[in-house]
Coordinates of C-alpha atoms in Angstrom, one line a residue:
M219 CA 89.7 -38.9 -29.5
A220 CA 90.1 -35.2 -30.2
S221 CA 86.7 -34.4 -28.8
Q222 CA 87.5 -36.4 -25.7
L223 CA 90.7 -34.4 -25.2
F224 CA 88.8 -31.2 -25.7
L225 CA 86.2 -32.1 -23.1
R226 CA 88.9 -32.8 -20.5
N227 CA 90.7 -29.5 -20.9
P228 CA 88.1 -27.3 -19.1
T229 CA 88.2 -29.5 -16.1
E230 CA 92.0 -29.5 -16.1
A231 CA 92.1 -25.7 -16.4
A232 CA 89.7 -25.3 -13.5
A233 CA 91.9 -27.3 -11.1
P234 CA 93.1 -25.0 -8.3
P235 CA 96.9 -24.3 -8.3
S236 CA 99.1 -26.3 -6.0
G237 CA 102.7 -26.9 -5.1
V238 CA 105.2 -24.4 -6.5
D239 CA 102.6 -22.8 -8.7
L240 CA 100.4 -22.0 -5.7
Y241 CA 103.3 -20.6 -3.6
A242 CA 104.6 -18.6 -6.5
R243 CA 101.2 -16.9 -6.7
F244 CA 101.3 -16.2 -2.9
A245 CA 104.8 -14.7 -3.4
F246 CA 103.7 -12.5 -6.3
A247 CA 100.7 -11.2 -4.4
G248 CA 102.9 -10.5 -1.4
A249 CA 105.5 -8.7 -3.6
V250 CA 102.9 -6.4 -5.2
C251 CA 101.1 -5.6 -2.0
C252 CA 104.3 -4.7 -0.1
S253 CA 105.9 -2.7 -3.0
V254 CA 102.7 -0.7 -3.7
T255 CA 102.0 0.2 0.0
H256 CA 105.6 1.0 1.0
G257 CA 106.2 2.9 -2.2
A258 CA 103.0 5.0 -1.7
L259 CA 104.0 5.8 1.9
T260 CA 107.5 6.9 1.0
P261 CA 106.7 10.6 2.0
V262 CA 105.6 9.5 5.5
D263 CA 108.7 7.3 5.8
V264 CA 111.0 10.1 4.8
V265 CA 109.5 12.4 7.5
K266 CA 109.6 9.6 10.1
T267 CA 113.2 8.9 9.4
R268 CA 114.2 12.6 9.6
M269 CA 112.4 12.9 13.0
Q270 CA 114.4 9.9 14.3
L271 CA 117.7 11.0 13.0
E272 CA 117.5 14.8 13.6
P273 CA 115.0 15.3 16.5
S274 CA 116.4 18.7 17.4
V275 CA 115.6 19.9 13.8
Y276 CA 112.4 18.1 13.1
K277 CA 110.6 18.7 16.4
N278 CA 107.2 20.0 15.4
G279 CA 105.4 16.7 15.0
M280 CA 104.6 14.9 11.8
I281 CA 102.6 17.6 10.0
G282 CA 105.1 20.3 11.0
S283 CA 108.0 18.1 9.8
F284 CA 106.2 17.6 6.5
K285 CA 106.0 21.3 6.0
Q286 CA 109.6 21.8 7.1
V287 CA 110.9 19.3 4.6
I288 CA 108.9 20.9 1.7
K289 CA 109.9 24.4 2.7
N290 CA 113.6 23.6 3.0
E291 CA 114.1 21.0 0.2
G292 CA 111.0 21.1 -2.0
A293 CA 108.1 18.6 -2.3
G294 CA 110.3 16.3 -4.4
A295 CA 112.4 15.5 -1.2
L296 CA 109.4 13.6 0.1
L297 CA 110.0 10.9 -2.5
T298 CA 113.7 10.4 -1.6
G299 CA 114.4 6.7 -1.5
F300 CA 111.4 5.7 -3.5
G301 CA 113.4 3.4 -5.8
P302 CA 115.0 1.3 -3.1
T303 CA 111.8 1.3 -1.1
A304 CA 109.6 0.0 -3.9
S305 CA 112.1 -2.5 -5.2
G306 CA 113.3 -3.7 -1.8
Y307 CA 109.9 -4.3 -0.5
F308 CA 108.8 -6.1 -3.7
I309 CA 111.5 -8.7 -3.0
Q310 CA 110.9 -8.7 0.7
G311 CA 107.1 -9.1 0.2
A312 CA 107.6 -12.1 -1.9
F313 CA 109.7 -13.8 0.7
K314 CA 107.5 -12.6 3.6
F315 CA 104.0 -13.6 2.4
G316 CA 105.0 -16.5 0.2
G317 CA 107.4 -17.8 2.9
Y318 CA 104.7 -17.4 5.6
E319 CA 102.2 -19.5 3.7
F320 CA 104.9 -22.1 3.0
W321 CA 106.3 -22.4 6.5
K322 CA 102.8 -22.4 8.0
K323 CA 101.9 -25.4 5.8
T324 CA 105.2 -27.1 6.7
I325 CA 104.7 -26.7 10.4
I326 CA 101.1 -27.9 10.2
E327 CA 102.3 -31.0 8.3
A328 CA 105.0 -31.6 10.9
V329 CA 102.8 -31.5 14.0
G330 CA 99.4 -32.4 12.6
V331 CA 96.3 -30.4 11.9
E332 CA 94.6 -30.9 15.3
T333 CA 97.7 -29.9 17.3
A334 CA 98.4 -27.0 14.9
T335 CA 94.8 -25.7 15.3
N336 CA 94.9 -25.9 19.1
N337 CA 98.2 -24.1 19.1
R338 CA 97.7 -21.9 16.0
T339 CA 99.1 -18.7 17.6
T340 CA 102.4 -20.5 18.0
V341 CA 102.2 -21.7 14.4
Y342 CA 101.6 -18.2 13.2
L343 CA 104.5 -16.9 15.2
G344 CA 106.9 -19.6 14.1
A345 CA 106.0 -19.4 10.4
S346 CA 106.2 -15.6 10.3
A347 CA 109.6 -15.5 12.1
I348 CA 111.2 -17.9 9.7
A349 CA 109.8 -16.2 6.7
E350 CA 110.9 -12.8 7.8
F351 CA 114.5 -13.9 8.5
F352 CA 115.0 -14.9 4.9
A353 CA 113.1 -11.8 3.7
D354 CA 115.4 -9.6 5.6
I355 CA 118.5 -11.1 3.9
A356 CA 117.1 -9.9 0.6
L357 CA 115.8 -6.5 2.0
C358 CA 118.8 -5.3 4.0
P359 CA 121.0 -3.9 1.1
L360 CA 118.2 -1.9 -0.3
E361 CA 117.0 -0.7 3.1
A362 CA 120.5 0.5 3.9
T363 CA 120.6 2.4 0.6
R364 CA 117.2 4.0 1.3
I365 CA 118.2 5.2 4.7
R366 CA 121.5 6.6 3.4
L367 CA 119.6 8.5 0.7
V368 CA 117.0 9.9 3.2
S369 CA 119.6 10.8 5.9
Q370 CA 122.1 12.3 3.4
P371 CA 120.2 13.8 0.4
D372 CA 123.5 14.7 -1.4
F373 CA 124.9 11.1 -1.1
A374 CA 123.6 10.0 -4.5
T375 CA 121.0 10.7 -7.1
G376 CA 119.0 7.5 -6.7
L377 CA 118.9 3.8 -6.2
V378 CA 121.6 2.6 -8.6
S379 CA 124.1 5.3 -7.9
G380 CA 123.5 5.0 -4.1
F381 CA 123.7 1.2 -4.1
T382 CA 126.9 1.3 -6.3
R383 CA 128.6 3.9 -4.1
I384 CA 128.0 2.0 -0.9
L385 CA 129.2 -1.2 -2.5
K386 CA 132.4 0.5 -3.8
E387 CA 133.3 2.5 -0.7
E388 CA 132.2 0.3 2.1
G389 CA 131.7 -3.2 0.8
V390 CA 128.9 -5.7 1.2
V391 CA 129.2 -6.5 5.0
R392 CA 130.0 -3.0 6.4
G393 CA 127.9 -1.1 3.8
F394 CA 124.8 -3.3 3.3
Y395 CA 124.7 -5.5 6.4
S396 CA 125.9 -3.4 9.2
G397 CA 122.2 -2.9 10.0
F398 CA 121.2 -6.6 9.6
A399 CA 121.0 -7.2 13.3
P400 CA 118.7 -4.2 14.0
I401 CA 116.6 -5.0 10.9
L402 CA 116.1 -8.4 12.3
F403 CA 115.2 -7.0 15.7
K404 CA 112.7 -4.7 14.0
Q405 CA 111.3 -6.8 11.2
V406 CA 111.0 -10.2 12.9
P407 CA 108.9 -9.0 16.0
Y408 CA 107.0 -6.7 13.6
T409 CA 106.1 -9.5 11.2
M410 CA 105.3 -11.9 14.1
A411 CA 102.9 -9.4 15.6
K412 CA 101.6 -8.4 12.2
F413 CA 100.6 -12.0 11.1
V414 CA 99.4 -13.3 14.5
V415 CA 97.3 -10.2 15.2
Y416 CA 95.9 -10.2 11.7
E417 CA 95.0 -13.9 11.9
R418 CA 93.3 -13.7 15.2
A419 CA 91.6 -10.3 14.5
S420 CA 90.2 -11.6 11.2
E421 CA 89.1 -14.8 13.0
V422 CA 87.1 -12.7 15.5
I423 CA 85.6 -10.5 12.9
L424 CA 84.5 -13.5 10.7
S425 CA 83.1 -15.3 13.8
N426 CA 80.7 -12.3 14.2
I427 CA 79.5 -12.5 10.7
S428 CA 76.6 -15.0 10.2
T429 CA 77.6 -15.8 6.6
P430 CA 80.3 -18.5 6.1
K431 CA 83.6 -17.1 4.9
E432 CA 83.4 -19.0 1.6
N433 CA 80.1 -17.3 0.8
L434 CA 81.1 -13.7 1.6
S435 CA 81.4 -11.2 -1.3
S436 CA 84.8 -10.0 -2.4
G437 CA 84.0 -6.5 -1.1
T438 CA 83.1 -7.9 2.4
M439 CA 86.4 -9.9 2.5
T440 CA 88.4 -6.8 1.5
S441 CA 86.7 -4.9 4.4
V442 CA 87.6 -7.7 6.8
N443 CA 91.2 -7.7 5.6
L444 CA 91.4 -3.9 5.9
G445 CA 90.0 -3.9 9.5
A446 CA 92.1 -6.8 10.7
G447 CA 95.2 -5.4 8.9
L448 CA 94.7 -2.0 10.6
I449 CA 94.6 -3.6 14.1
A450 CA 97.7 -5.7 13.2
G451 CA 99.6 -2.7 11.9
I452 CA 99.1 -0.6 15.0
A453 CA 100.2 -3.5 17.3
A454 CA 103.2 -4.2 15.1
A455 CA 104.3 -0.5 14.9
I456 CA 104.4 -0.2 18.7
I457 CA 106.3 -3.4 19.2
S458 CA 109.0 -2.7 16.6
Q459 CA 109.5 1.0 17.1
P460 CA 112.7 0.9 19.2
A461 CA 114.5 -1.3 16.7
D462 CA 113.3 0.9 13.8
T463 CA 114.9 3.9 15.5
L464 CA 118.1 2.0 16.0
L465 CA 118.1 0.8 12.4
S466 CA 117.8 4.4 11.2
K467 CA 120.6 5.5 13.5
I468 CA 123.0 2.7 12.7
N469 CA 122.6 3.0 8.9
K470 CA 123.5 6.7 9.1
Q471 CA 126.9 5.8 10.6
K472 CA 129.1 5.3 7.5
G473 CA 131.1 2.1 8.1
A474 CA 131.3 2.7 11.8
E475 CA 133.7 0.6 13.8
G476 CA 132.8 -1.9 16.6
S477 CA 130.5 -4.9 16.7
I478 CA 126.8 -4.6 16.0
V479 CA 125.9 -5.5 19.5
S480 CA 128.2 -2.9 21.1
R481 CA 127.0 -0.2 18.7
L482 CA 123.3 -1.0 19.3
T483 CA 123.9 -1.0 23.1
T484 CA 125.7 2.3 22.9
L485 CA 122.9 3.9 20.8
A486 CA 120.2 2.6 23.0
K487 CA 121.8 4.1 26.1
E488 CA 122.4 7.4 24.4
L489 CA 118.8 7.6 23.2
G490 CA 117.0 6.3 26.3
A491 CA 113.4 5.1 26.4
R492 CA 112.0 8.4 25.1
G493 CA 114.5 8.6 22.2
L494 CA 113.8 5.1 21.1
F495 CA 110.1 6.0 20.5
L496 CA 110.8 9.1 18.5
G497 CA 108.5 9.3 15.5
L498 CA 106.1 6.7 16.9
G499 CA 103.0 8.8 15.9
A500 CA 104.2 9.0 12.2
R501 CA 105.1 5.3 12.2
I502 CA 101.7 4.2 13.6
V503 CA 100.0 6.2 10.8
M504 CA 102.4 4.7 8.2
V505 CA 102.4 1.1 9.5
G506 CA 98.7 1.0 10.2
A507 CA 97.9 2.2 6.7
L508 CA 100.3 0.1 4.9
T509 CA 99.5 -3.1 6.8
S510 CA 95.8 -2.8 6.3
G511 CA 96.4 -2.0 2.6
Q512 CA 98.8 -4.9 2.3
F513 CA 96.3 -7.5 3.5
A514 CA 93.5 -6.0 1.4
I515 CA 95.6 -6.1 -1.8
Y516 CA 97.1 -9.5 -0.9
G517 CA 93.6 -11.0 -0.5
D518 CA 92.4 -9.4 -3.7
I519 CA 95.3 -10.5 -5.8
K520 CA 95.1 -14.1 -4.4
R521 CA 91.4 -14.2 -5.5
V522 CA 92.3 -12.9 -9.0
L523 CA 95.0 -15.5 -9.3
G524 CA 92.9 -18.3 -7.9
A525 CA 95.2 -18.8 -5.0
T526 CA 92.6 -19.1 -2.3
N527 CA 93.3 -22.6 -1.2
G528 CA 96.0 -22.0 1.3
V529 CA 96.0 -23.7 4.7
E530 CA 93.8 -22.1 7.4
L531 CA 93.7 -23.0 11.1
A532 CA 90.7 -20.9 12.3
K533 CA 88.3 -23.0 14.3
A534 CA 84.9 -23.6 12.8
K535 CA 82.0 -21.6 14.2

């Protein structure tokens, strides 16, 4: 009996993960890829935010603004907000990537595989929008803290002190969620573009490779993920840029009065079309790099964790 049990164990251990176990692995892979990439690009995000908030001061482009920040405040200023960035996007990444896989599967089961395959762009858009909505609920307080630290360097010494001060002085709604509407306006279209463009770009790339996907080396798949992710990142950056500018502006306004809609409308009129796209060059660099890195890291961690059996809708060649 003991030998029979021993012989069954290897087969049981080799079974692919499923259910909660599978989606927990997706969530962990998403948390790591978002935290690492956003954390690493904190200096670019600092400069981009300064260019949006103080265009009359930081008006010499991305490189010139980098030099200006270092000259005036020291190189350490480029890491302002690293704590809330890394921790916030760890949580958000878990909800975003894990949620996307979950909602994609849920939609496919609801409409059927054939219908979902023929309308896969709609499935990608719907799954990513739902996932991002819940991810933003988790992200918003830490994003508000990050922007306050970047826009007001003397506001607090770091994540804990900044988070605590906002909570104490302004409360949960006015302090942490005054930017919830603009973060939705930014992140939901961004994530929808990010996933749908990634899915379709990777589908096109793979369709031009003679070797079936399941037989490709890990290095080749990483390259595919990097390329498709870069294309997705550029598209997502352009689409979400106006809302990103509004988010930076509205979070700088300490406990401002008025409804979110009225404040957004006023800010948009004040900035104009040109103002809404301030810092776009820096953001394309940042988002393009982080999105390609995210999908590459996400794919690699999924392989390491054995979480490669998610639902796919790409049509067979």
